[in-house]
PDB file of C-alpha atoms and ligand atoms in Angstrom:
ATOM      1  CA  MET A 206     -22.717  94.880  16.451  1.00  0.00           C
ATOM      2  CA  MET A 207     -23.096  91.163  16.051  1.00  0.00           C
ATOM      3  CA  LYS A 208     -20.055  91.073  13.804  1.00  0.00           C
ATOM      4  CA  GLN A 209     -17.876  92.922  16.332  1.00  0.00           C
ATOM      5  CA  VAL A 210     -18.715  90.325  18.945  1.00  0.00           C
ATOM      6  CA  SER A 211     -18.487  87.256  16.800  1.00  0.00           C
ATOM      7  CA  PHE A 212     -15.209  88.088  15.107  1.00  0.00           C
ATOM      8  CA  PRO A 213     -13.047  87.821  18.255  1.00  0.00           C
ATOM      9  CA  LEU A 214     -15.242  84.982  19.370  1.00  0.00           C
ATOM     10  CA  SER A 215     -14.663  82.987  16.217  1.00  0.00           C
ATOM     11  CA  LEU A 216     -10.956  83.665  16.595  1.00  0.00           C
ATOM     12  CA  LEU A 217     -11.167  82.219  20.078  1.00  0.00           C
ATOM     13  CA  VAL A 218     -12.995  79.209  18.727  1.00  0.00           C
ATOM     14  CA  ILE A 219     -10.263  78.596  16.199  1.00  0.00           C
ATOM     15  CA  ILE A 220      -7.575  78.903  18.847  1.00  0.00           C
ATOM     16  CA  ALA A 221      -9.452  76.612  21.220  1.00  0.00           C
ATOM     17  CA  LEU A 222     -10.113  74.045  18.524  1.00  0.00           C
ATOM     18  CA  PHE A 223      -6.454  74.122  17.538  1.00  0.00           C
ATOM     19  CA  GLN A 224      -5.375  73.554  21.095  1.00  0.00           C
ATOM     20  CA  CYS A 225      -7.948  70.814  21.471  1.00  0.00           C
ATOM     21  CA  GLN A 226      -6.547  69.086  18.402  1.00  0.00           C
ATOM     22  CA  THR A 227      -2.896  69.346  19.435  1.00  0.00           C
ATOM     23  CA  GLU A 228      -3.671  68.047  22.910  1.00  0.00           C
ATOM     24  CA  ILE A 229      -5.451  65.061  21.433  1.00  0.00           C
ATOM     25  CA  GLN A 230      -2.602  64.424  19.005  1.00  0.00           C
ATOM     26  CA  ALA A 231      -0.122  64.546  21.883  1.00  0.00           C
ATOM     27  CA  GLN A 232      -2.118  61.848  23.644  1.00  0.00           C
ATOM     28  CA  VAL A 233      -2.679  59.655  20.619  1.00  0.00           C
ATOM     29  CA  ALA A 234       1.002  59.555  19.644  1.00  0.00           C
ATOM     30  CA  PRO A 235       3.092  59.544  22.834  1.00  0.00           C
ATOM     31  CA  SER A 236       5.711  57.006  21.652  1.00  0.00           C
ATOM     32  CA  PRO A 237       8.787  57.943  19.620  1.00  0.00           C
ATOM     33  CA  GLY A 238       7.498  55.789  16.743  1.00  0.00           C
ATOM     34  CA  PRO A 239       9.352  55.194  13.515  1.00  0.00           C
ATOM     35  CA  ALA A 240       9.723  58.907  12.793  1.00  0.00           C
ATOM     36  CA  GLY A 241      13.126  60.337  13.647  1.00  0.00           C
ATOM     37  CA  PRO A 242      16.292  58.424  14.438  1.00  0.00           C
ATOM     38  CA  THR A 243      16.006  55.560  16.909  1.00  0.00           C
ATOM     39  CA  ASN A 244      17.319  56.478  20.326  1.00  0.00           C
ATOM     40  CA  ILE A 245      18.244  53.501  22.503  1.00  0.00           C
ATOM     41  CA  THR A 246      18.479  55.657  25.636  1.00  0.00           C
ATOM     42  CA  LYS A 247      14.989  56.955  25.150  1.00  0.00           C
ATOM     43  CA  ILE A 248      13.643  53.443  24.616  1.00  0.00           C
ATOM     44  CA  LEU A 249      15.250  52.178  27.816  1.00  0.00           C
ATOM     45  CA  GLU A 250      14.185  55.231  29.816  1.00  0.00           C
ATOM     46  CA  LYS A 251      10.627  54.720  28.728  1.00  0.00           C
ATOM     47  CA  ALA A 252      10.722  51.070  29.765  1.00  0.00           C
ATOM     48  CA  GLY A 253      11.972  51.973  33.252  1.00  0.00           C
ATOM     49  CA  GLN A 254      14.152  49.779  35.528  1.00  0.00           C
ATOM     50  CA  PHE A 255      17.282  50.121  33.351  1.00  0.00           C
ATOM     51  CA  THR A 256      19.021  53.052  35.033  1.00  0.00           C
ATOM     52  CA  THR A 257      22.350  51.274  35.583  1.00  0.00           C
ATOM     53  CA  PHE A 258      22.463  49.911  32.049  1.00  0.00           C
ATOM     54  CA  ILE A 259      21.646  53.374  30.664  1.00  0.00           C
ATOM     55  CA  ARG A 260      24.394  54.937  32.768  1.00  0.00           C
ATOM     56  CA  LEU A 261      26.957  52.373  31.593  1.00  0.00           C
ATOM     57  CA  MET A 262      25.882  52.795  27.982  1.00  0.00           C
ATOM     58  CA  LYS A 263      26.423  56.508  28.397  1.00  0.00           C
ATOM     59  CA  VAL A 264      29.858  56.386  30.026  1.00  0.00           C
ATOM     60  CA  THR A 265      31.109  53.905  27.442  1.00  0.00           C
ATOM     61  CA  SER A 266      29.530  55.871  24.538  1.00  0.00           C
ATOM     62  CA  MET A 267      27.784  52.651  23.591  1.00  0.00           C
ATOM     63  CA  SER A 268      24.420  54.388  23.222  1.00  0.00           C
ATOM     64  CA  ASP A 269      25.805  56.819  20.629  1.00  0.00           C
ATOM     65  CA  GLN A 270      27.491  53.960  18.837  1.00  0.00           C
ATOM     66  CA  ILE A 271      24.259  51.974  18.690  1.00  0.00           C
ATOM     67  CA  ASN A 272      22.276  54.941  17.441  1.00  0.00           C
ATOM     68  CA  ASN A 273      24.848  55.630  14.735  1.00  0.00           C
ATOM     69  CA  GLN A 274      25.265  52.015  13.751  1.00  0.00           C
ATOM     70  CA  LEU A 275      21.520  51.506  13.476  1.00  0.00           C
ATOM     71  CA  ASN A 276      21.380  54.373  11.071  1.00  0.00           C
ATOM     72  CA  ASN A 277      24.048  52.786   8.861  1.00  0.00           C
ATOM     73  CA  SER A 278      23.433  49.084   9.227  1.00  0.00           C
ATOM     74  CA  GLN A 279      21.377  46.769   7.060  1.00  0.00           C
ATOM     75  CA  ASN A 280      21.421  43.956   9.598  1.00  0.00           C
ATOM     76  CA  GLY A 281      19.893  45.766  12.507  1.00  0.00           C
ATOM     77  CA  MET A 282      20.767  45.113  16.111  1.00  0.00           C
ATOM     78  CA  THR A 283      19.686  43.258  19.199  1.00  0.00           C
ATOM     79  CA  VAL A 284      20.296  44.601  22.683  1.00  0.00           C
ATOM     80  CA  LEU A 285      20.074  42.383  25.757  1.00  0.00           C
ATOM     81  CA  ALA A 286      19.328  44.816  28.563  1.00  0.00           C
ATOM     82  CA  PRO A 287      19.878  43.690  32.172  1.00  0.00           C
ATOM     83  CA  THR A 288      17.452  45.197  34.667  1.00  0.00           C
ATOM     84  CA  ASP A 289      18.503  47.234  37.677  1.00  0.00           C
ATOM     85  CA  ASN A 290      17.767  44.148  39.763  1.00  0.00           C
ATOM     86  CA  ALA A 291      20.250  42.202  37.642  1.00  0.00           C
ATOM     87  CA  PHE A 292      22.942  44.783  38.355  1.00  0.00           C
ATOM     88  CA  SER A 293      22.180  44.976  42.067  1.00  0.00           C
ATOM     89  CA  SER A 294      22.494  41.215  42.400  1.00  0.00           C
ATOM     90  CA  LEU A 295      26.083  41.335  41.153  1.00  0.00           C
ATOM     91  CA  LYS A 296      28.743  40.841  43.760  1.00  0.00           C
ATOM     92  CA  ALA A 297      29.511  44.269  45.250  1.00  0.00           C
ATOM     93  CA  GLY A 298      32.416  45.985  43.518  1.00  0.00           C
ATOM     94  CA  THR A 299      32.051  43.989  40.298  1.00  0.00           C
ATOM     95  CA  LEU A 300      31.613  47.022  38.078  1.00  0.00           C
ATOM     96  CA  ASN A 301      34.254  49.062  39.873  1.00  0.00           C
ATOM     97  CA  SER A 302      36.792  46.309  39.333  1.00  0.00           C
ATOM     98  CA  LEU A 303      36.616  46.899  35.583  1.00  0.00           C
ATOM     99  CA  THR A 304      38.828  49.271  33.629  1.00  0.00           C
ATOM    100  CA  ASP A 305      37.201  51.683  31.192  1.00  0.00           C
ATOM    101  CA  GLN A 306      38.143  49.374  28.331  1.00  0.00           C
ATOM    102  CA  GLN A 307      36.590  46.393  30.102  1.00  0.00           C
ATOM    103  CA  LYS A 308      33.393  48.363  30.702  1.00  0.00           C
ATOM    104  CA  VAL A 309      33.210  48.985  26.973  1.00  0.00           C
ATOM    105  CA  GLN A 310      33.668  45.264  26.348  1.00  0.00           C
ATOM    106  CA  LEU A 311      30.975  44.445  28.899  1.00  0.00           C
ATOM    107  CA  MET A 312      28.540  46.738  27.098  1.00  0.00           C
ATOM    108  CA  GLN A 313      29.543  45.398  23.676  1.00  0.00           C
ATOM    109  CA  PHE A 314      28.860  41.910  24.960  1.00  0.00           C
ATOM    110  CA  HIS A 315      25.192  42.882  25.441  1.00  0.00           C
ATOM    111  CA  VAL A 316      24.790  43.932  21.819  1.00  0.00           C
ATOM    112  CA  ILE A 317      24.359  41.530  18.892  1.00  0.00           C
ATOM    113  CA  PRO A 318      25.021  43.220  15.539  1.00  0.00           C
ATOM    114  CA  SER A 319      21.959  41.752  13.855  1.00  0.00           C
ATOM    115  CA  TYR A 320      18.244  41.882  14.390  1.00  0.00           C
ATOM    116  CA  LEU A 321      16.868  38.824  16.175  1.00  0.00           C
ATOM    117  CA  SER A 322      13.165  38.381  16.669  1.00  0.00           C
ATOM    118  CA  MET A 323      12.173  36.106  19.536  1.00  0.00           C
ATOM    119  CA  SER A 324      11.583  33.243  17.098  1.00  0.00           C
ATOM    120  CA  GLN A 325      14.939  33.781  15.397  1.00  0.00           C
ATOM    121  CA  PHE A 326      16.639  32.964  18.684  1.00  0.00           C
ATOM    122  CA  GLN A 327      15.417  29.395  18.139  1.00  0.00           C
ATOM    123  CA  THR A 328      17.464  28.958  14.996  1.00  0.00           C
ATOM    124  CA  VAL A 329      20.566  30.996  15.706  1.00  0.00           C
ATOM    125  CA  SER A 330      23.816  29.040  15.662  1.00  0.00           C
ATOM    126  CA  ASN A 331      26.149  28.960  18.626  1.00  0.00           C
ATOM    127  CA  PRO A 332      28.234  30.704  19.656  1.00  0.00           C
ATOM    128  CA  VAL A 333      26.516  33.992  18.815  1.00  0.00           C
ATOM    129  CA  ARG A 334      28.747  36.864  17.837  1.00  0.00           C
ATOM    130  CA  THR A 335      28.369  40.016  19.900  1.00  0.00           C
ATOM    131  CA  GLN A 336      29.882  43.447  19.353  1.00  0.00           C
ATOM    132  CA  ALA A 337      32.680  42.384  21.701  1.00  0.00           C
ATOM    133  CA  GLY A 338      33.971  39.954  19.014  1.00  0.00           C
ATOM    134  CA  ASP A 339      36.108  36.834  19.553  1.00  0.00           C
ATOM    135  CA  VAL A 340      33.401  34.238  20.122  1.00  0.00           C
ATOM    136  CA  SER A 341      35.834  31.352  20.275  1.00  0.00           C
ATOM    137  CA  ALA A 342      37.697  32.070  23.475  1.00  0.00           C
ATOM    138  CA  ARG A 343      37.070  35.411  25.063  1.00  0.00           C
ATOM    139  CA  PHE A 344      33.457  36.391  24.402  1.00  0.00           C
ATOM    140  CA  PRO A 345      31.383  33.293  23.651  1.00  0.00           C
ATOM    141  CA  LEU A 346      27.621  33.596  24.050  1.00  0.00           C
ATOM    142  CA  ASN A 347      25.384  30.584  23.571  1.00  0.00           C
ATOM    143  CA  VAL A 348      21.646  30.523  23.140  1.00  0.00           C
ATOM    144  CA  THR A 349      19.566  27.664  24.496  1.00  0.00           C
ATOM    145  CA  THR A 350      15.857  27.436  23.916  1.00  0.00           C
ATOM    146  CA  SER A 351      13.044  25.246  25.096  1.00  0.00           C
ATOM    147  CA  GLY A 352       9.614  26.002  23.776  1.00  0.00           C
ATOM    148  CA  ASN A 353       9.287  29.739  23.897  1.00  0.00           C
ATOM    149  CA  GLN A 354      11.872  30.115  26.600  1.00  0.00           C
ATOM    150  CA  VAL A 355      15.198  31.572  25.575  1.00  0.00           C
ATOM    151  CA  ASN A 356      18.323  31.557  27.737  1.00  0.00           C
ATOM    152  CA  VAL A 357      21.798  32.766  27.001  1.00  0.00           C
ATOM    153  CA  SER A 358      24.906  31.445  28.644  1.00  0.00           C
ATOM    154  CA  THR A 359      28.326  33.047  28.747  1.00  0.00           C
ATOM    155  CA  GLY A 360      30.331  30.262  30.321  1.00  0.00           C
ATOM    156  CA  VAL A 361      30.235  32.283  33.563  1.00  0.00           C
ATOM    157  CA  ASP A 362      26.527  32.816  34.049  1.00  0.00           C
ATOM    158  CA  ASP A 363      23.140  32.132  32.447  1.00  0.00           C
ATOM    159  CA  ALA A 364      20.409  34.658  31.815  1.00  0.00           C
ATOM    160  CA  THR A 365      16.812  34.355  30.734  1.00  0.00           C
ATOM    161  CA  VAL A 366      15.708  36.508  27.836  1.00  0.00           C
ATOM    162  CA  ASP A 367      12.441  37.967  29.040  1.00  0.00           C
ATOM    163  CA  ASN A 368       9.940  40.130  27.228  1.00  0.00           C
ATOM    164  CA  ALA A 369      10.775  42.372  24.332  1.00  0.00           C
ATOM    165  CA  ILE A 370      10.916  46.009  25.358  1.00  0.00           C
ATOM    166  CA  TYR A 371      11.075  47.229  21.795  1.00  0.00           C
ATOM    167  CA  THR A 372      11.131  45.728  18.313  1.00  0.00           C
ATOM    168  CA  ASP A 373      10.757  47.525  15.011  1.00  0.00           C
ATOM    169  CA  GLY A 374      12.367  45.122  12.551  1.00  0.00           C
ATOM    170  CA  GLN A 375      15.678  47.004  12.855  1.00  0.00           C
ATOM    171  CA  LEU A 376      16.269  47.141  16.567  1.00  0.00           C
ATOM    172  CA  ALA A 377      15.193  44.560  19.122  1.00  0.00           C
ATOM    173  CA  VAL A 378      15.637  45.246  22.840  1.00  0.00           C
ATOM    174  CA  TYR A 379      15.021  42.425  25.298  1.00  0.00           C
ATOM    175  CA  GLN A 380      15.023  42.457  29.047  1.00  0.00           C
ATOM    176  CA  VAL A 381      17.426  39.954  30.632  1.00  0.00           C
ATOM    177  CA  ASP A 382      17.466  38.959  34.293  1.00  0.00           C
ATOM    178  CA  LYS A 383      21.256  38.789  34.674  1.00  0.00           C
ATOM    179  CA  VAL A 384      24.221  40.858  33.653  1.00  0.00           C
ATOM    180  CA  LEU A 385      26.002  38.810  30.974  1.00  0.00           C
ATOM    181  CA  LEU A 386      29.481  38.238  32.352  1.00  0.00           C
ATOM    182  CA  PRO A 387      32.001  37.519  29.590  1.00  0.00           C
ATOM    183  CA  LEU A 388      34.399  34.635  30.025  1.00  0.00           C
ATOM    184  CA  SER A 389      37.442  36.789  29.361  1.00  0.00           C
ATOM    185  CA  LEU A 390      36.596  39.269  32.125  1.00  0.00           C
ATOM    186  CA  PHE A 391      35.073  37.003  34.759  1.00  0.00           C
ATOM    187  CA  GLY A 392      36.089  33.479  33.788  1.00  0.00           C
ATOM    188  CA  ALA A 393      39.408  33.256  35.572  1.00  0.00           C
ATOM    189  CA  PRO A 394      39.069  33.094  39.331  1.00  0.00           C
ATOM    190  CA  SER A 395      40.512  36.272  40.758  1.00  0.00           C
ATOM    191  CA  PRO A 396      43.446  35.639  43.106  1.00  0.00           C
ATOM    192  CA  ALA A 397      42.331  38.196  45.682  1.00  0.00           C
ATOM    193  CA  GLU A 398      38.849  39.014  46.870  1.00  0.00           C
ATOM    194  CA  ALA A 399      38.650  42.738  46.328  1.00  0.00           C
ATOM    195  CA  PRO A 400      37.057  44.611  49.222  1.00  0.00           C
ATOM    196  CA  ALA A 401      33.729  46.019  48.098  1.00  0.00           C
ATOM    197  CA  PRO A 402      33.802  49.788  47.734  1.00  0.00           C
ATOM    198  CA  LEU A 403      30.634  51.412  49.026  1.00  0.00           C
ATOM    199  CA  SER A 404      30.316  53.469  45.884  1.00  0.00           C
ATOM    200  CA  ALA A 405      29.728  50.277  43.938  1.00  0.00           C
ATOM    201  CA  LEU A 406      26.312  49.878  45.430  1.00  0.00           C
ATOM    202  CA  PRO A 407      23.667  51.048  42.986  1.00  0.00           C
ATOM    203  CA  LYS A 408      21.367  53.739  44.263  1.00  0.00           C
ATOM    204  CA  LYS A 409      18.228  52.230  45.709  1.00  0.00           C
ATOM    205  CA  LYS A 410      15.735  54.223  43.758  1.00  0.00           C
ATOM    206  CA  LYS A 411      13.051  51.903  42.640  1.00  0.00           C
ATOM    207  CA  PRO A 412      11.358  52.850  39.385  1.00  0.00           C
ATOM    208  CA  SER A 413       7.847  51.876  38.425  1.00  0.00           C
ATOM    209  CA  GLY A 414       6.293  48.535  39.077  1.00  0.00           C
ATOM    210  CA  GLY A 415       7.307  45.690  41.290  1.00  0.00           C
ATOM    211  CA  PRO A 416      10.157  43.292  40.640  1.00  0.00           C
ATOM    212  CA  GLU A 417       7.814  41.250  38.464  1.00  0.00           C
ATOM    213  CA  SER A 418       6.267  44.005  36.423  1.00  0.00           C
ATOM    214  CA  GLY A 419       5.416  41.395  33.825  1.00  0.00           C
ATOM    215  CA  ASP A 420       4.559  42.276  30.269  1.00  0.00           C
ATOM    216  CA  ASP A 421       5.051  45.676  28.765  1.00  0.00           C
ATOM    217  CA  ALA A 422       3.905  47.787  31.698  1.00  0.00           C
ATOM    218  CA  PRO A 423       4.768  51.269  30.402  1.00  0.00           C
ATOM    219  CA  ALA A 424       6.132  53.028  33.470  1.00  0.00           C
ATOM    220  CA  ALA A 425       3.367  53.490  36.004  1.00  0.00           C
ATOM    221  CA  ASP A 426       4.796  56.813  37.172  1.00  0.00           C
ATOM    222  CA  SER A 427       3.997  58.464  33.858  1.00  0.00           C
ATOM    223  CA  SER A 428       0.287  57.762  34.300  1.00  0.00           C
ATOM    224  CA  GLY A 429      -0.081  60.830  36.495  1.00  0.00           C
ATOM    225  CA  ALA A 430       1.242  63.041  33.734  1.00  0.00           C
ATOM    226  CA  ALA A 431      -0.927  61.260  31.194  1.00  0.00           C
ATOM    227  CA  ALA A 432      -4.041  61.821  33.298  1.00  0.00           C
ATOM    228  CA  ASP A 433      -3.026  65.444  33.638  1.00  0.00           C
ATOM    229  CA  ALA A 434      -2.678  65.799  29.880  1.00  0.00           C
ATOM    230  CA  ALA A 435      -5.997  64.050  29.340  1.00  0.00           C
ATOM    231  CA  LEU A 436      -7.726  66.453  31.723  1.00  0.00           C
ATOM    232  CA  HIS A 437      -6.067  69.386  30.004  1.00  0.00           C
ATOM    233  CA  GLY A 438      -7.216  68.125  26.636  1.00  0.00           C
ATOM    234  CA  MET A 439     -10.752  67.592  27.885  1.00  0.00           C
ATOM    235  CA  VAL A 440     -10.956  71.101  29.283  1.00  0.00           C
ATOM    236  CA  ALA A 441      -9.643  72.564  26.031  1.00  0.00           C
ATOM    237  CA  CYS A 442     -12.120  70.527  23.993  1.00  0.00           C
ATOM    238  CA  LEU A 443     -15.014  71.419  26.283  1.00  0.00           C
ATOM    239  CA  GLY A 444     -14.039  75.086  26.006  1.00  0.00           C
ATOM    240  CA  ALA A 445     -13.925  74.798  22.243  1.00  0.00           C
ATOM    241  CA  GLY A 446     -17.366  73.198  22.180  1.00  0.00           C
ATOM    242  CA  ILE A 447     -18.926  75.885  24.377  1.00  0.00           C
ATOM    243  CA  LEU A 448     -17.353  78.680  22.339  1.00  0.00           C
ATOM    244  CA  PHE A 449     -18.470  77.007  19.168  1.00  0.00           C
ATOM    245  CA  LEU A 450     -22.075  76.908  20.371  1.00  0.00           C
ATOM    246  CA  ALA A 451     -21.762  80.461  21.695  1.00  0.00           C
ATOM    247  CA  THR A 452     -20.780  81.796  18.248  1.00  0.00           C
ATOM    248  CA  PHE A 453     -23.754  80.114  16.677  1.00  0.00           C
ATOM    249  CA  TRP A 454     -26.169  81.475  19.222  1.00  0.00           C
ATOM    250  CA  SER A 455     -24.803  85.012  19.327  1.00  0.00           C
TER     251      SER A 455
HETATM  252  C1  NAG B 646      18.453  60.296  23.209  1.00  0.00           C
HETATM  253  O1  NAG B 646      17.591  60.425  24.331  1.00  0.00           O
HETATM  254  C2  NAG B 646      18.241  60.915  25.489  1.00  0.00           C
HETATM  255  C3  NAG B 646      17.282  60.860  26.659  1.00  0.00           C
HETATM  256  O2  NAG B 646      15.946  60.974  26.274  1.00  0.00           O
HETATM  257  C4  NAG B 646      18.760  62.318  25.233  1.00  0.00           C
HETATM  258  O3  NAG B 646      19.426  62.810  26.379  1.00  0.00           O
HETATM  259  C5  NAG B 646      19.724  62.265  24.055  1.00  0.00           C
HETATM  260  O4  NAG B 646      20.154  63.566  23.732  1.00  0.00           O
HETATM  261  C6  NAG B 646      19.074  61.620  22.843  1.00  0.00           C
HETATM  262  N1  NAG B 646      20.087  61.434  21.807  1.00  0.00           N
HETATM  263  C7  NAG B 646      19.908  61.809  20.543  1.00  0.00           C
HETATM  264  C8  NAG B 646      21.024  61.523  19.611  1.00  0.00           C
HETATM  265  O5  NAG B 646      18.876  62.352  20.184  1.00  0.00           O
HETATM  266  C1  NAG B 647      21.917  58.869   9.298  1.00  0.00           C
HETATM  267  O1  NAG B 647      22.599  58.624   8.079  1.00  0.00           O
HETATM  268  C2  NAG B 647      22.397  59.612   7.098  1.00  0.00           C
HETATM  269  C3  NAG B 647      23.103  59.168   5.821  1.00  0.00           C
HETATM  270  O2  NAG B 647      23.870  58.025   6.003  1.00  0.00           O
HETATM  271  C4  NAG B 647      22.914  60.952   7.620  1.00  0.00           C
HETATM  272  O3  NAG B 647      22.694  61.945   6.659  1.00  0.00           O
HETATM  273  C5  NAG B 647      22.176  61.296   8.902  1.00  0.00           C
HETATM  274  O4  NAG B 647      22.702  62.498   9.453  1.00  0.00           O
HETATM  275  C6  NAG B 647      22.339  60.190   9.918  1.00  0.00           C
HETATM  276  N1  NAG B 647      21.529  60.486  11.094  1.00  0.00           N
HETATM  277  C7  NAG B 647      21.967  60.285  12.330  1.00  0.00           C
HETATM  278  C8  NAG B 647      21.013  60.626  13.408  1.00  0.00           C
HETATM  279  O5  NAG B 647      23.081  59.869  12.560  1.00  0.00           O
HETATM  280  C1  NAG B 648      16.615  28.798  31.413  1.00  0.00           C
HETATM  281  O1  NAG B 648      17.009  29.173  32.717  1.00  0.00           O
HETATM  282  C2  NAG B 648      16.045  28.884  33.716  1.00  0.00           C
HETATM  283  C3  NAG B 648      16.529  29.497  35.016  1.00  0.00           C
HETATM  284  O2  NAG B 648      17.877  29.191  35.247  1.00  0.00           O
HETATM  285  C4  NAG B 648      15.880  27.369  33.798  1.00  0.00           C
HETATM  286  O3  NAG B 648      14.934  27.041  34.777  1.00  0.00           O
HETATM  287  C5  NAG B 648      15.432  26.851  32.442  1.00  0.00           C
HETATM  288  O4  NAG B 648      15.363  25.447  32.459  1.00  0.00           O
HETATM  289  C6  NAG B 648      16.382  27.298  31.341  1.00  0.00           C
HETATM  290  N1  NAG B 648      15.832  26.947  30.057  1.00  0.00           N
HETATM  291  C7  NAG B 648      16.603  26.627  29.014  1.00  0.00           C
HETATM  292  C8  NAG B 648      15.886  26.358  27.737  1.00  0.00           C
HETATM  293  O5  NAG B 648      17.808  26.543  29.099  1.00  0.00           O
HETATM  294  C1  NAG B 649      28.794  27.158  23.186  1.00  0.00           C
HETATM  295  O1  NAG B 649      28.438  26.214  22.195  1.00  0.00           O
HETATM  296  C2  NAG B 649      29.552  25.718  21.507  1.00  0.00           C
HETATM  297  C3  NAG B 649      29.029  24.884  20.344  1.00  0.00           C
HETATM  298  O2  NAG B 649      27.945  24.106  20.742  1.00  0.00           O
HETATM  299  C4  NAG B 649      30.406  24.927  22.478  1.00  0.00           C
HETATM  300  O3  NAG B 649      31.524  24.393  21.819  1.00  0.00           O
HETATM  301  C5  NAG B 649      30.870  25.863  23.600  1.00  0.00           C
HETATM  302  O4  NAG B 649      31.587  25.146  24.573  1.00  0.00           O
HETATM  303  C6  NAG B 649      29.709  26.563  24.243  1.00  0.00           C
HETATM  304  N1  NAG B 649      30.197  27.604  25.093  1.00  0.00           N
HETATM  305  C7  NAG B 649      29.575  27.974  26.205  1.00  0.00           C
HETATM  306  C8  NAG B 649      30.194  29.110  26.947  1.00  0.00           C
HETATM  307  O5  NAG B 649      28.537  27.463  26.609  1.00  0.00           O
END
């Protein structure tokens, strides 16, 4: 009689323990990690506050290109990612004034086809070559440093290279506070002030954190889900423990 009770019980224990373990694993390893191909979109989504950059990378196929190139390159890559705030501080209509080809060039200008750690920025020689090419006249990008501070200047605007969002020795992604405007696209003063189309305004949907979310704050809005998962895991583990004791005492 004991056996008839404990057999299904022990099965339950095994199932509960298994679930307990998988829940814990899911919590211990939430990041994409080195396993599997690197996915720039995923990295930026996880960091939050890059919705416009992600959208532009998508429409220009730049994200696919980066993912593919990373897989085949020995030199690695560096991506300078402007925040949503950087895009919303552009003059209205700036993005809409660009042709598809120019949007591709704008995205290429934010990608350096080699891996640069923060300290390597100190020793890089100017101008730095981006994926957009032609550093001499059309797409120059200069790095200036002072102490640990790193700025880049395009000849049209200057941006500060803020914290690293992601680095793995192959891919480095840094947050920048301005959209890097290439000389060839924005250098010449435009003869006519284009009226700003309303559709150019980025959607005001603020992601996690304030404007100064500081270090590597990993998306506050995911904490709810994490707490949920933690609770789930705890319940499963508690259940497993109780069942475990129950089998011993039956
Ligand atoms: C990269 O991640 C995005 C969003 O998480 C997803 O839509 C896309 O399919 C992924 N790309 C690849 C090549 O896995
Ligand atoms: C990466 O490259 C290898 C060989 O070069 C190829 O077999 C694999 O499919 C590529 N993976 C992706 C995600 O492109
Ligand atoms: C970087 O830019 C900031 C803001 O424009 C400026 O205050 C700082 O002096 C610059 N630093 C360097 C090293 O160019
Ligand atoms: C970048 O630096 C080079 C070499 O120092 C200089 O000739 C060039 O004018 C600079 N360009 C910009 C856009 O700052």
